[in-house]
């Protein structure tokens, strides 16, 4: 899924400029890091992609959807094609890992048998088969993030967004999560990771877009 | 099935808030129920009064019985007429005597019977409306045997005005109670939604449509509503039984009114849930 930012600015309230005239193209199948200090606009940029926010100026295009024309049900349809993972996992604490993954499938109207099959497959692919009936509080941080990733990829999205996915994890666990994201990318999903931690970007040798105070200051590496 | 399970687990999780929601809704419905019952009883009184409406045609003094009979036959041809009864002067005097009771000796002082013969006419219940009665009365007035006519025109008008006023008050109170119930229910529901805000956010994030997210909450609202309806009907019926001991003529809500009450209660409960859901769904994911 192609993502394109055309002269995008985002201003909160009257004068808090989160993003300032961003032009950016993310190609299909890419693995890209968005980095920069806190408050640089990384999270806002991701929100504009899954259309939780809309540009104050300019246009964001994600596949066939445009921020200028999308509305109502189309936002839901877009989000079925865009998986999102957060630093704090966003799992429902009183539902098992399996149920947390099944939610995404159920919301998309899948049949019960398909939900069971697909949820088991994705949980297996993130290495959580054995713990699928555990509640999130009983899982380690890394396992919770794997559950969240499983939920995000359950509907086979063409784009996966991760906002500081390893922010709450120790370095070793973080490595495992990044390896998992690389695997997902190899399988064909475009992956966009927002992080202030540049080491992973350097280690993986992927494209890195740097933001500072809402401006795109550099765009290096990759293909 | 998924939605029903979600709704039930939602009620369980909300616990105290569910109970609060049911109590508030039961109270709102009780207010409405008391009003509906009072209205139903007032209408019953009005119906009884309407039944008493009749036209009395007083005949000329010298009208022979045969002429009275032919008049009655003519009146019998008028549509809407239900009963016709001849009251002779002596019958009328006898009636007066009964009404005077112990003071009926006053009537003994009379040398002659001053009361005229009359014909009393009632209309079929569905036609006991002001316009019909006036129409029929004016036709009866045309007959030569008739000297004067009485059909309580003034109080019929007042009665019908009262019926209309009561219907209007009905509507007003129903509307006010309805709005108040929707507002309180929506605020209570908002509190239960607040506790499940995270679930709503995640559902939005994974691409659930608004309809999908709303369904379990609307079912939950309907369950709250049903419980409140049953509770308020039980309380109302108990109250009715207590009053019934003192006032045997008192009536409970008719089946139609109960049906309206149930539909209204469910509508209010679901509308209340829907109103808060709308504002929650408009919020951002993050």
Short mmCIF file of C-alpha atoms in Angstrom, two decimals:
data_model
loop_
_atom_site.label_atom_id
_atom_site.label_comp_id
_atom_site.label_asym_id
_atom_site.label_seq_id
_atom_site.Cartn_x
_atom_site.Cartn_y
_atom_site.Cartn_z
CA UNK A 1 0.00 0.00 0.00
CA UNK A 2 1.45 3.31 -1.06
CA UNK A 3 1.47 6.15 1.44
CA UNK A 4 1.91 9.69 0.28
CA UNK A 5 2.12 12.97 2.21
CA UNK A 6 1.68 16.03 -0.01
CA UNK A 7 2.52 19.37 1.68
CA UNK A 8 0.99 18.15 4.91
CA UNK A 9 0.85 20.42 7.94
CA UNK A 10 -0.89 19.65 11.19
CA UNK A 11 -1.59 22.40 13.70
CA UNK A 12 -3.27 21.69 17.04
CA UNK A 13 -5.34 24.53 18.42
CA UNK A 14 -4.10 27.87 17.18
CA UNK A 15 -0.36 27.60 17.22
CA UNK A 16 0.97 24.17 18.22
CA UNK A 17 2.57 23.04 14.95
CA UNK A 18 2.95 19.25 15.09
CA UNK A 19 3.92 18.79 11.44
CA UNK A 20 5.09 21.44 9.03
CA UNK A 21 4.82 20.97 5.28
CA UNK A 22 5.75 17.29 5.05
CA UNK A 23 6.32 15.65 1.67
CA UNK A 24 6.94 11.95 1.93
CA UNK A 25 6.31 8.82 -0.12
CA UNK A 26 6.40 5.37 1.43
CA UNK A 27 6.58 2.69 -1.24
CA UNK A 28 4.81 -0.64 -1.16
CA UNK A 29 6.83 -3.27 0.73
CA UNK A 30 9.18 -0.77 2.38
CA UNK A 31 10.49 -0.92 5.95
CA UNK A 32 10.93 2.64 7.16
CA UNK A 33 11.90 4.25 10.45
CA UNK A 34 10.50 7.63 11.51
CA UNK A 35 12.84 9.04 14.13
CA UNK A 36 13.37 12.23 16.02
CA UNK A 37 13.22 13.56 19.57
CA UNK A 38 10.05 13.55 21.65
CA UNK A 39 7.55 16.03 20.27
CA UNK A 40 9.07 15.92 16.78
CA UNK A 41 5.73 14.83 15.30
CA UNK A 42 6.32 11.06 14.85
CA UNK A 43 3.07 10.01 16.50
CA UNK A 44 1.09 12.68 14.64
CA UNK A 45 2.52 11.40 11.37
CA UNK A 46 1.32 7.86 12.15
CA UNK A 47 -2.09 9.14 13.25
CA UNK A 48 -2.46 10.88 9.91
CA UNK A 49 -1.80 7.55 8.17
CA UNK A 50 -4.49 5.62 10.07
CA UNK A 51 -6.69 8.74 9.85
CA UNK A 52 -7.23 9.35 13.52
CA UNK A 53 -6.13 12.89 12.71
CA UNK A 54 -6.53 14.89 9.54
CA UNK A 55 -4.13 17.42 8.05
CA UNK A 56 -4.72 21.11 8.65
CA UNK A 57 -3.20 21.63 5.21
CA UNK A 58 -2.21 19.29 2.39
CA UNK A 59 -3.33 15.75 1.72
CA UNK A 60 -2.45 12.27 2.96
CA UNK A 61 -3.12 9.37 0.57
CA UNK A 62 -3.09 5.79 1.80
CA UNK A 63 -3.77 3.32 -0.99
CA UNK A 64 -7.04 4.40 -2.57
CA UNK A 65 -8.05 6.57 0.39
CA UNK A 66 -7.46 10.29 0.63
CA UNK A 67 -7.62 12.36 3.82
CA UNK A 68 -9.58 15.01 1.92
CA UNK A 69 -12.46 12.77 0.94
CA UNK A 70 -12.57 9.84 3.39
CA UNK A 71 -15.43 9.70 5.87
CA UNK A 72 -17.54 7.42 8.03
CA UNK A 73 -17.37 3.75 7.20
CA UNK A 74 -14.38 4.14 4.88
CA UNK A 75 -12.20 4.96 7.89
CA UNK A 76 -13.13 1.59 9.38
CA UNK A 77 -12.36 -0.09 6.04
CA UNK A 78 -8.98 1.67 5.85
CA UNK A 79 -8.07 0.50 9.35
CA UNK A 80 -8.70 -3.10 8.35
CA UNK A 81 -5.84 -2.67 5.90
CA UNK A 82 -3.59 -0.79 8.32
CA UNK A 83 -2.42 -2.57 11.49
CA UNK A 84 -1.30 -0.37 14.41
CA UNK A 85 0.93 -1.28 17.35
CA UNK A 86 1.59 1.00 20.34
CA UNK A 87 4.22 1.32 23.04
CA UNK A 88 1.66 0.41 25.73
CA UNK A 89 0.28 -2.60 23.79
CA UNK A 90 -3.41 -1.57 24.14
CA UNK A 91 -4.71 -5.01 25.05
CA UNK A 92 -8.00 -5.67 26.85
CA UNK A 93 -6.80 -6.96 30.24
CA UNK A 94 -9.73 -9.28 30.93
CA UNK A 95 -9.63 -11.03 27.56
CA UNK A 96 -7.15 -13.82 26.78
CA UNK A 97 -4.40 -13.30 24.20
CA UNK A 98 -6.52 -15.34 21.79
CA UNK A 99 -9.62 -13.19 22.40
CA UNK A 100 -7.60 -10.01 22.00
CA UNK A 101 -6.54 -11.16 18.55
CA UNK A 102 -10.01 -12.49 17.70
CA UNK A 103 -11.53 -9.02 18.32
CA UNK A 104 -9.98 -7.66 15.14
CA UNK A 105 -11.32 -10.56 13.07
CA UNK A 106 -14.74 -10.36 14.65
CA UNK A 107 -14.93 -6.61 14.03
CA UNK A 108 -14.28 -7.33 10.35
CA UNK A 109 -17.24 -9.70 10.31
CA UNK A 110 -15.33 -12.98 9.91
CA UNK A 111 -17.05 -16.28 10.65
CA UNK A 112 -16.40 -18.05 13.98
CA UNK A 113 -14.49 -20.94 12.40
CA UNK A 114 -12.31 -18.59 10.35
CA UNK A 115 -11.66 -16.44 13.41
CA UNK A 116 -10.43 -19.47 15.40
CA UNK A 117 -8.21 -20.65 12.58
CA UNK A 118 -6.69 -17.30 11.72
CA UNK A 119 -6.17 -16.23 15.37
CA UNK A 120 -4.31 -19.48 16.06
CA UNK A 121 -2.14 -19.04 12.97
CA UNK A 122 -1.08 -15.47 13.82
CA UNK A 123 -0.50 -16.32 17.48
CA UNK A 124 1.70 -19.18 16.30
CA UNK A 125 3.57 -16.88 13.93
CA UNK A 126 4.47 -14.51 16.79
CA UNK A 127 5.48 -17.47 18.97
CA UNK A 128 2.60 -17.33 21.45
CA UNK A 129 0.72 -20.55 20.70
CA UNK A 130 1.39 -21.96 24.14
CA UNK A 131 0.18 -18.85 25.94
CA UNK A 132 -2.87 -18.03 23.88
CA UNK A 133 -5.28 -18.55 26.78
CA UNK A 134 -3.36 -16.33 29.20
CA UNK A 135 -4.69 -12.92 30.21
CA UNK A 136 -2.42 -9.99 29.28
CA UNK A 137 -1.42 -9.18 32.89
CA UNK A 138 0.02 -12.71 33.13
CA UNK A 139 2.19 -12.16 30.06
CA UNK A 140 5.63 -10.48 29.96
CA UNK A 141 6.01 -7.13 28.19
CA UNK A 142 7.49 -8.80 25.12
CA UNK A 143 4.66 -11.32 25.00
CA UNK A 144 2.07 -8.58 25.33
CA UNK A 145 3.64 -6.71 22.42
CA UNK A 146 3.67 -9.93 20.38
CA UNK A 147 -0.03 -10.32 21.13
CA UNK A 148 -0.63 -6.74 19.99
CA UNK A 149 1.34 -7.41 16.79
CA UNK A 150 -0.65 -10.60 16.22
CA UNK A 151 -3.84 -8.55 16.52
CA UNK A 152 -2.47 -5.92 14.14
CA UNK A 153 -1.60 -8.47 11.43
CA UNK A 154 -4.64 -10.73 11.92
CA UNK A 155 -6.49 -9.15 8.99
CA UNK A 156 -3.41 -9.42 6.72
CA UNK A 157 -2.94 -5.63 6.49
CA UNK A 158 -0.78 -4.30 3.69
CA UNK A 159 0.61 -1.69 6.07
CA UNK A 160 1.78 -2.07 9.68
CA UNK A 161 2.39 1.02 11.82
CA UNK A 162 4.34 0.73 15.08
CA UNK A 163 4.60 3.67 17.49
CA UNK A 164 7.63 3.14 19.78
CA UNK A 165 6.90 -0.60 19.84
CA UNK A 166 9.87 -1.38 22.07
CA UNK A 167 9.67 1.67 24.33
CA UNK A 168 8.54 -0.38 27.32
CA UNK A 169 10.78 -3.39 26.67
CA UNK A 170 14.31 -4.39 27.70
CA UNK A 171 16.96 -4.41 24.91
CA UNK A 172 16.94 -8.19 24.33
CA UNK A 173 13.18 -8.37 24.09
CA UNK A 174 13.24 -5.33 21.81
CA UNK A 175 15.57 -7.17 19.43
CA UNK A 176 13.10 -10.03 19.21
CA UNK A 177 10.23 -7.63 18.42
CA UNK A 178 12.23 -5.98 15.63
CA UNK A 179 13.12 -9.36 14.17
CA UNK A 180 9.43 -10.16 14.15
CA UNK A 181 8.64 -6.86 12.36
CA UNK A 182 11.35 -7.63 9.78
CA UNK A 183 9.79 -11.07 9.19
CA UNK A 184 6.38 -9.46 8.69
CA UNK A 185 7.94 -7.03 6.22
CA UNK A 186 9.62 -9.87 4.32
CA UNK A 187 6.21 -11.48 3.93
CA UNK A 188 5.14 -8.39 1.95
CA UNK A 189 3.70 -5.96 4.50
CA UNK A 190 4.92 -2.37 4.45
CA UNK A 191 6.22 -1.51 7.94
CA UNK A 192 6.51 2.00 9.41
CA UNK A 193 8.18 2.26 12.82
CA UNK A 194 8.25 5.48 14.81
CA UNK A 195 11.04 5.46 17.40
CA UNK A 196 13.42 7.88 19.04
CA UNK A 197 15.95 5.06 19.37
CA UNK A 198 18.20 5.12 16.28
CA UNK A 199 20.23 1.99 17.11
CA UNK A 200 17.69 -0.42 15.65
CA UNK A 201 17.46 1.60 12.47
CA UNK A 202 21.22 1.55 12.08
CA UNK A 203 21.47 -2.15 12.88
CA UNK A 204 18.82 -3.10 10.34
CA UNK A 205 20.11 -0.73 7.63
CA UNK A 206 16.68 0.50 6.64
CA UNK A 207 15.43 3.84 5.37
CA UNK A 208 15.34 6.48 8.11
CA UNK A 209 13.24 9.65 8.00
CA UNK A 210 14.16 12.16 10.67
CA UNK A 211 11.71 14.71 12.02
CA UNK A 212 12.51 17.66 14.22
CA UNK A 213 9.94 20.11 15.54
CA UNK A 214 7.49 18.97 12.91
CA UNK A 215 9.84 19.34 9.96
CA UNK A 216 11.34 16.58 7.87
CA UNK A 217 15.07 17.13 8.30
CA UNK A 218 16.55 14.08 6.57
CA UNK A 219 15.55 11.03 4.56
CA UNK A 220 18.35 8.49 4.16
CA UNK A 221 19.11 4.87 3.43
CA UNK A 222 16.83 2.23 2.11
CA UNK A 223 16.65 1.40 -1.52
CA UNK B 1 -24.71 -14.13 19.60
CA UNK B 2 -21.38 -12.38 20.09
CA UNK B 3 -23.19 -9.10 20.69
CA UNK B 4 -25.55 -10.65 23.23
CA UNK B 5 -22.62 -12.22 25.10
CA UNK B 6 -20.81 -8.88 25.07
CA UNK B 7 -23.94 -7.15 26.36
CA UNK B 8 -24.35 -9.60 29.24
CA UNK B 9 -20.70 -9.46 30.21
CA UNK B 10 -20.95 -5.68 29.94
CA UNK B 11 -23.79 -5.61 32.46
CA UNK B 12 -21.82 -7.90 34.76
CA UNK B 13 -18.72 -5.75 34.50
CA UNK B 14 -20.61 -2.51 34.99
CA UNK B 15 -22.13 -3.99 38.18
CA UNK B 16 -23.16 -1.08 40.35
CA UNK B 17 -23.60 1.25 37.39
CA UNK B 18 -26.02 -1.19 35.81
CA UNK B 19 -28.04 -1.22 39.02
CA UNK B 20 -27.97 2.59 39.19
CA UNK B 21 -29.10 2.78 35.58
CA UNK B 22 -32.00 0.44 36.24
CA UNK B 23 -33.06 2.35 39.38
CA UNK B 24 -33.03 5.72 37.61
CA UNK B 25 -34.95 4.37 34.67
CA UNK B 26 -37.47 2.61 36.90
CA UNK B 27 -38.12 5.91 38.71
CA UNK B 28 -38.57 7.82 35.45
CA UNK B 29 -40.96 5.19 34.15
CA UNK B 30 -42.84 5.23 37.45
CA UNK B 31 -43.50 8.95 37.09
CA UNK B 32 -44.78 8.40 33.59
CA UNK B 33 -46.79 5.37 34.70
CA UNK B 34 -48.46 7.25 37.56
CA UNK B 35 -49.44 9.98 35.14
CA UNK B 36 -50.75 7.56 32.55
CA UNK B 37 -52.82 5.80 35.19
CA UNK B 38 -54.23 9.05 36.54
CA UNK B 39 -55.15 10.02 33.01
CA UNK B 40 -56.72 6.64 32.31
CA UNK B 41 -58.87 7.06 35.41
CA UNK B 42 -59.85 10.62 34.54
CA UNK B 43 -60.84 9.44 31.07
CA UNK B 44 -62.92 6.75 32.71
CA UNK B 45 -64.77 9.45 34.67
CA UNK B 46 -65.29 11.44 31.47
CA UNK B 47 -66.53 8.37 29.66
CA UNK B 48 -69.06 7.79 32.44
CA UNK B 49 -70.17 11.42 32.24
CA UNK B 50 -70.52 11.16 28.49
CA UNK B 51 -72.77 8.17 28.92
CA UNK B 52 -75.16 10.36 30.84
CA UNK B 53 -75.60 12.75 27.96
CA UNK B 54 -79.19 12.69 26.70
CA UNK B 55 -81.65 14.90 24.86
CA UNK B 56 -84.93 15.72 26.59
CA UNK B 57 -87.77 16.99 24.37
CA UNK B 58 -90.60 18.65 26.37
CA UNK B 59 -94.00 18.31 24.70
CA UNK B 60 -96.84 20.81 24.48
CA UNK B 61 -99.31 20.50 27.36
CA UNK B 62 -102.15 19.18 25.27
CA UNK B 63 -100.19 16.62 23.28
CA UNK B 64 -102.18 13.39 23.23
CA UNK B 65 -100.37 10.08 23.81
CA UNK B 66 -100.88 9.06 20.17
CA UNK B 67 -99.10 12.20 18.99
CA UNK B 68 -96.28 11.44 21.41
CA UNK B 69 -96.03 7.89 20.04
CA UNK B 70 -95.85 9.10 16.44
CA UNK B 71 -93.14 11.59 17.51
CA UNK B 72 -91.18 8.73 19.07
CA UNK B 73 -91.52 6.71 15.88
CA UNK B 74 -90.17 9.66 13.88
CA UNK B 75 -87.25 10.14 16.26
CA UNK B 76 -86.53 6.42 16.01
CA UNK B 77 -85.79 6.92 12.30
CA UNK B 78 -82.97 9.35 13.01
CA UNK B 79 -79.62 7.55 12.78
CA UNK B 80 -77.35 7.45 15.87
CA UNK B 81 -80.37 7.25 18.23
CA UNK B 82 -80.02 4.45 20.75
CA UNK B 83 -82.97 4.68 23.16
CA UNK B 84 -86.21 6.66 23.27
CA UNK B 85 -88.37 6.82 26.35
CA UNK B 86 -91.69 8.55 27.02
CA UNK B 87 -92.07 10.24 30.42
CA UNK B 88 -95.66 11.18 31.21
CA UNK B 89 -96.45 14.20 33.45
CA UNK B 90 -97.32 11.88 36.34
CA UNK B 91 -94.05 9.93 35.85
CA UNK B 92 -92.22 13.23 35.93
CA UNK B 93 -93.95 14.26 39.12
CA UNK B 94 -93.17 10.91 40.70
CA UNK B 95 -89.50 11.40 39.79
CA UNK B 96 -89.53 14.83 41.35
CA UNK B 97 -91.14 13.42 44.48
CA UNK B 98 -88.32 10.87 44.78
CA UNK B 99 -85.73 13.59 44.31
CA UNK B 100 -87.33 15.80 46.96
CA UNK B 101 -87.32 12.88 49.39
CA UNK B 102 -88.58 13.88 52.84
CA UNK B 103 -89.61 17.33 51.62
CA UNK B 104 -91.92 15.92 48.96
CA UNK B 105 -94.91 17.27 50.95
CA UNK B 106 -94.20 20.58 49.20
CA UNK B 107 -95.54 18.96 46.03
CA UNK B 108 -98.76 18.01 47.79
CA UNK B 109 -99.70 21.68 47.87
CA UNK B 110 -100.04 21.64 44.10
CA UNK B 111 -103.56 21.37 42.76
CA UNK B 112 -102.53 20.45 39.29
CA UNK B 113 -99.44 18.75 37.82
CA UNK B 114 -97.45 21.56 36.20
CA UNK B 115 -94.92 19.22 34.60
CA UNK B 116 -95.06 18.58 30.85
CA UNK B 117 -94.76 15.19 29.24
CA UNK B 118 -91.32 14.57 27.69
CA UNK B 119 -89.39 12.21 25.48
CA UNK B 120 -85.85 11.26 26.55
CA UNK B 121 -83.44 10.33 23.78
CA UNK B 122 -79.92 8.87 24.08
CA UNK B 123 -77.46 8.44 21.24
CA UNK B 124 -75.21 5.47 20.53
CA UNK B 125 -72.01 5.92 22.62
CA UNK B 126 -69.71 6.60 19.66
CA UNK B 127 -71.98 9.49 18.57
CA UNK B 128 -72.19 11.25 21.92
CA UNK B 129 -70.16 14.17 20.61
CA UNK B 130 -71.23 17.80 20.74
CA UNK B 131 -71.80 18.20 16.99
CA UNK B 132 -73.90 15.05 16.67
CA UNK B 133 -76.01 15.80 19.70
CA UNK B 134 -76.67 19.35 18.50
CA UNK B 135 -77.59 18.05 15.07
CA UNK B 136 -80.01 15.45 16.40
CA UNK B 137 -81.47 17.91 18.92
CA UNK B 138 -82.17 20.50 16.23
CA UNK B 139 -83.99 17.87 14.14
CA UNK B 140 -86.13 16.92 17.11
CA UNK B 141 -86.94 20.59 17.73
CA UNK B 142 -88.58 20.77 14.26
CA UNK B 143 -91.41 18.41 15.29
CA UNK B 144 -94.67 20.29 16.13
CA UNK B 145 -95.25 18.29 19.30
CA UNK B 146 -92.02 19.64 20.81
CA UNK B 147 -92.27 22.81 22.87
CA UNK B 148 -88.76 22.99 24.30
CA UNK B 149 -85.53 21.06 24.35
CA UNK B 150 -82.77 20.40 26.86
CA UNK B 151 -79.54 18.61 26.15
CA UNK B 152 -76.92 20.19 28.39
CA UNK B 153 -75.14 21.93 25.51
CA UNK B 154 -72.97 23.97 27.87
CA UNK B 155 -71.60 21.18 29.95
CA UNK B 156 -71.06 18.91 26.97
CA UNK B 157 -68.82 21.58 25.48
CA UNK B 158 -66.96 21.97 28.76
CA UNK B 159 -66.57 18.23 29.08
CA UNK B 160 -65.14 17.88 25.60
CA UNK B 161 -62.80 20.78 26.18
CA UNK B 162 -61.56 19.04 29.31
CA UNK B 163 -60.97 15.79 27.40
CA UNK B 164 -58.91 17.68 24.84
CA UNK B 165 -56.95 19.53 27.53
CA UNK B 166 -56.16 16.27 29.30
CA UNK B 167 -54.93 14.72 26.03
CA UNK B 168 -52.67 17.74 25.54
CA UNK B 169 -51.30 17.57 29.09
CA UNK B 170 -50.75 13.84 28.47
CA UNK B 171 -48.58 14.63 25.51
CA UNK B 172 -46.66 17.37 27.33
CA UNK B 173 -45.89 15.31 30.42
CA UNK B 174 -45.00 12.29 28.27
CA UNK B 175 -42.57 14.46 26.34
CA UNK B 176 -40.98 16.02 29.45
CA UNK B 177 -40.67 12.69 31.24
CA UNK B 178 -39.32 11.16 28.04
CA UNK B 179 -36.64 13.81 27.58
CA UNK B 180 -35.69 13.68 31.28
CA UNK B 181 -35.41 9.88 31.09
CA UNK B 182 -33.29 9.98 27.93
CA UNK B 183 -30.95 12.54 29.52
CA UNK B 184 -30.53 10.65 32.81
CA UNK B 185 -30.15 7.32 31.04
CA UNK B 186 -27.59 8.74 28.64
CA UNK B 187 -25.57 10.18 31.51
CA UNK B 188 -25.64 6.91 33.40
CA UNK B 189 -24.74 4.99 30.26
CA UNK B 190 -21.90 7.43 29.67
CA UNK B 191 -20.43 6.41 33.04
CA UNK B 192 -20.58 2.73 32.12
CA UNK B 193 -19.09 3.55 28.72
CA UNK B 194 -16.30 5.45 30.38
CA UNK B 195 -15.20 2.23 32.04
CA UNK B 196 -15.12 0.52 28.66
CA UNK B 197 -13.62 3.32 26.70
CA UNK B 198 -10.47 1.31 26.02
CA UNK B 199 -12.48 -1.47 24.39
CA UNK B 200 -14.25 1.06 22.17
CA UNK B 201 -10.94 2.63 21.17
CA UNK B 202 -9.42 -0.72 20.28
CA UNK B 203 -12.48 -1.70 18.28
CA UNK B 204 -12.23 1.54 16.33
CA UNK B 205 -8.53 0.98 15.83
CA UNK B 206 -8.98 -2.48 14.32
CA UNK B 207 -11.59 -1.19 11.90
CA UNK B 208 -14.89 -2.03 13.59
CA UNK B 209 -17.78 -0.03 12.16
CA UNK B 210 -19.84 2.19 14.45
CA UNK B 211 -22.79 -0.18 14.08
CA UNK B 212 -20.66 -3.13 15.23
CA UNK B 213 -19.40 -1.20 18.27
CA UNK B 214 -22.88 0.05 19.17
CA UNK B 215 -24.75 -3.23 19.03
CA UNK B 216 -23.77 -4.75 22.38
CA UNK B 217 -24.35 -1.43 24.12
CA UNK B 218 -27.78 -1.04 22.58
CA UNK B 219 -28.68 -4.59 23.60
CA UNK B 220 -27.43 -3.73 27.07
CA UNK B 221 -29.68 -0.65 27.05
CA UNK B 222 -32.62 -2.79 25.98
CA UNK B 223 -31.95 -5.26 28.81
CA UNK B 224 -31.75 -2.40 31.35
CA UNK B 225 -34.93 -0.99 29.85
CA UNK B 226 -36.80 -4.30 30.03
CA UNK B 227 -35.89 -4.84 33.68
CA UNK B 228 -36.95 -1.26 34.52
CA UNK B 229 -40.23 -1.68 32.65
CA UNK B 230 -41.09 -4.87 34.53
CA UNK B 231 -40.12 -3.33 37.90
CA UNK B 232 -42.10 -0.14 37.34
CA UNK B 233 -45.15 -2.07 36.12
CA UNK B 234 -45.01 -4.25 39.25
CA UNK B 235 -44.82 -1.19 41.52
CA UNK B 236 -47.65 0.50 39.62
CA UNK B 237 -49.82 -2.59 39.84
CA UNK B 238 -49.16 -2.90 43.57
CA UNK B 239 -50.12 0.77 43.98
CA UNK B 240 -53.25 0.21 41.94
CA UNK B 241 -54.27 -2.72 44.15
CA UNK B 242 -53.88 -0.57 47.28
CA UNK B 243 -56.01 2.24 45.79
CA UNK B 244 -58.50 -0.27 44.45
CA UNK B 245 -59.44 -1.26 47.99
CA UNK B 246 -60.68 2.29 48.69
CA UNK B 247 -61.87 3.15 45.18
CA UNK B 248 -63.29 0.05 43.51
CA UNK B 249 -64.04 1.97 40.28
CA UNK B 250 -60.33 2.73 39.74
CA UNK B 251 -58.92 1.19 36.57
CA UNK B 252 -55.38 -0.05 35.78
CA UNK B 253 -53.68 0.71 32.47
CA UNK B 254 -55.36 -0.86 29.48
CA UNK B 255 -53.44 -3.36 27.32
CA UNK B 256 -52.89 -0.69 24.72
CA UNK B 257 -51.50 1.64 27.35
CA UNK B 258 -49.22 -1.08 28.74
CA UNK B 259 -47.98 -1.77 25.22
CA UNK B 260 -47.28 1.93 24.74
CA UNK B 261 -45.49 2.00 28.12
CA UNK B 262 -43.26 -0.95 27.13
CA UNK B 263 -42.42 0.47 23.70
CA UNK B 264 -41.79 3.90 25.20
CA UNK B 265 -39.52 2.43 27.91
CA UNK B 266 -37.45 0.44 25.42
CA UNK B 267 -37.25 3.40 23.08
CA UNK B 268 -36.05 5.71 25.86
CA UNK B 269 -33.49 3.16 27.11
CA UNK B 270 -32.02 2.56 23.69
CA UNK B 271 -32.13 6.21 22.68
CA UNK B 272 -30.33 7.09 25.94
CA UNK B 273 -27.60 4.56 25.14
CA UNK B 274 -27.39 5.72 21.55
CA UNK B 275 -27.01 9.38 22.51
CA UNK B 276 -23.96 8.71 24.70
CA UNK B 277 -22.51 6.20 22.25
CA UNK B 278 -22.60 8.79 19.50
CA UNK B 279 -20.47 11.20 21.48
CA UNK B 280 -18.06 8.41 22.46
CA UNK B 281 -17.67 7.21 18.91
CA UNK B 282 -16.80 10.69 17.77
CA UNK B 283 -13.74 10.66 20.04
CA UNK B 284 -10.34 9.89 18.62
CA UNK B 285 -8.62 6.54 18.99
CA UNK B 286 -5.77 8.04 20.97
#
